mmCIF file of C-alpha atoms in Angstrom:
data_model
loop_
_atom_site.group_PDB
_atom_site.id
_atom_site.type_symbol
_atom_site.label_atom_id
_atom_site.label_comp_id
_atom_site.label_asym_id
_atom_site.label_seq_id
_atom_site.Cartn_x
_atom_site.Cartn_y
_atom_site.Cartn_z
ATOM 1 C CA ARG A 1225 3.778 9.404 -9.730
ATOM 2 C CA GLY A 1226 2.751 7.423 -6.688
ATOM 3 C CA LEU A 1227 1.684 8.174 -3.142
ATOM 4 C CA ILE A 1228 4.122 9.085 -0.373
ATOM 5 C CA VAL A 1229 3.544 7.259 2.899
ATOM 6 C CA ALA A 1230 3.268 10.054 5.475
ATOM 7 C CA ARG A 1231 2.742 7.868 8.538
ATOM 8 C CA VAL A 1232 2.696 4.198 9.458
ATOM 9 C CA ILE A 1233 0.793 3.353 12.624
ATOM 10 C CA PRO A 1234 2.531 0.729 14.796
ATOM 11 C CA GLY A 1235 0.733 -2.603 14.990
ATOM 12 C CA THR A 1236 -1.161 -2.190 11.713
ATOM 13 C CA PRO A 1237 -0.844 -4.630 8.802
ATOM 14 C CA ALA A 1238 1.235 -2.027 6.937
ATOM 15 C CA SER A 1239 3.735 -1.733 9.785
ATOM 16 C CA ARG A 1240 3.913 -5.511 10.242
ATOM 17 C CA ARG A 1241 4.770 -5.871 6.546
ATOM 18 C CA GLY A 1242 7.577 -3.318 6.855
ATOM 19 C CA LEU A 1243 6.145 -0.223 5.194
ATOM 20 C CA ARG A 1244 7.891 2.956 6.329
ATOM 21 C CA GLU A 1245 7.274 6.673 6.313
ATOM 22 C CA GLY A 1246 8.661 8.093 3.076
ATOM 23 C CA ASP A 1247 7.983 4.963 1.021
ATOM 24 C CA ILE A 1248 6.308 5.693 -2.298
ATOM 25 C CA LEU A 1249 3.384 3.474 -3.260
ATOM 26 C CA LEU A 1250 3.515 3.107 -7.044
ATOM 27 C CA GLU A 1251 0.803 0.517 -7.639
ATOM 28 C CA ALA A 1252 -1.853 -1.473 -5.824
ATOM 29 C CA ASN A 1253 -2.892 -4.781 -7.433
ATOM 30 C CA GLY A 1254 -1.297 -3.559 -10.670
ATOM 31 C CA MET A 1255 -3.172 -0.233 -10.757
ATOM 32 C CA ALA A 1256 -1.015 2.907 -10.880
ATOM 33 C CA LEU A 1257 -1.639 5.194 -7.916
ATOM 34 C CA ALA A 1258 -1.942 8.950 -8.415
ATOM 35 C CA ARG A 1259 -4.415 9.907 -5.674
ATOM 36 C CA ALA A 1260 -5.384 8.553 -2.262
ATOM 37 C CA SER A 1261 -8.791 7.736 -3.732
ATOM 38 C CA ASP A 1262 -7.072 5.309 -6.146
ATOM 39 C CA LEU A 1263 -5.655 3.343 -3.218
ATOM 40 C CA ARG A 1264 -8.944 3.454 -1.316
ATOM 41 C CA GLU A 1265 -10.748 2.029 -4.374
ATOM 42 C CA VAL A 1266 -8.313 -0.866 -4.750
ATOM 43 C CA VAL A 1267 -8.435 -1.662 -1.022
ATOM 44 C CA GLU A 1268 -12.243 -1.755 -1.078
ATOM 45 C CA GLU A 1269 -12.145 -4.102 -4.086
ATOM 46 C CA SER A 1270 -9.678 -6.369 -2.228
ATOM 47 C CA ILE A 1271 -11.760 -6.994 0.907
ATOM 48 C CA ASP A 1272 -12.932 -10.435 -0.266
ATOM 49 C CA LYS A 1273 -9.378 -11.465 -1.177
ATOM 50 C CA GLY A 1274 -8.116 -10.268 2.203
ATOM 51 C CA TYR A 1275 -4.971 -8.504 1.020
ATOM 52 C CA VAL A 1276 -3.667 -5.957 -1.465
ATOM 53 C CA THR A 1277 -0.368 -6.228 -3.346
ATOM 54 C CA LEU A 1278 1.575 -2.970 -3.252
ATOM 55 C CA LYS A 1279 4.480 -1.990 -5.480
ATOM 56 C CA VAL A 1280 6.724 0.197 -3.327
ATOM 57 C CA LEU A 1281 9.688 2.460 -4.125
ATOM 58 C CA ARG A 1282 12.249 2.910 -1.336
ATOM 59 C CA GLY A 1283 15.783 4.203 -1.696
ATOM 60 C CA GLY A 1284 15.775 3.757 -5.457
ATOM 61 C CA LYS A 1285 14.647 0.126 -5.243
ATOM 62 C CA VAL A 1286 11.211 -1.220 -6.136
ATOM 63 C CA PHE A 1287 9.658 -4.190 -4.358
ATOM 64 C CA GLU A 1288 6.224 -5.738 -3.866
ATOM 65 C CA VAL A 1289 4.542 -6.555 -0.590
ATOM 66 C CA ASP A 1290 1.168 -8.103 0.248
ATOM 67 C CA VAL A 1291 -0.672 -6.205 2.982
ATOM 68 C CA GLU A 1292 -3.693 -7.582 4.828
ATOM 69 C CA VAL A 1293 -6.945 -5.668 4.323
ATOM 70 C CA LEU A 1294 -8.930 -5.101 7.508
ATOM 71 C CA VAL A 1295 -12.645 -4.326 7.539
ATOM 72 C CA SER A 1296 -13.670 -1.761 10.128
#
């Protein structure tokens, strides 16, 4: 269950909020994540709000972090 973060690009909102390679994204805005398309869908729905809330598993601990959504 969840998505493994394979890479975090320096200078991006994800890196500024402390996400790391190896983190497991469990949920985005309360929606369980099983596929990359799940995350993409939630991010697209969050553009107007400007951020997405991620539930992250790292080292056996779960925490939430708000990450800015950028429109490209």
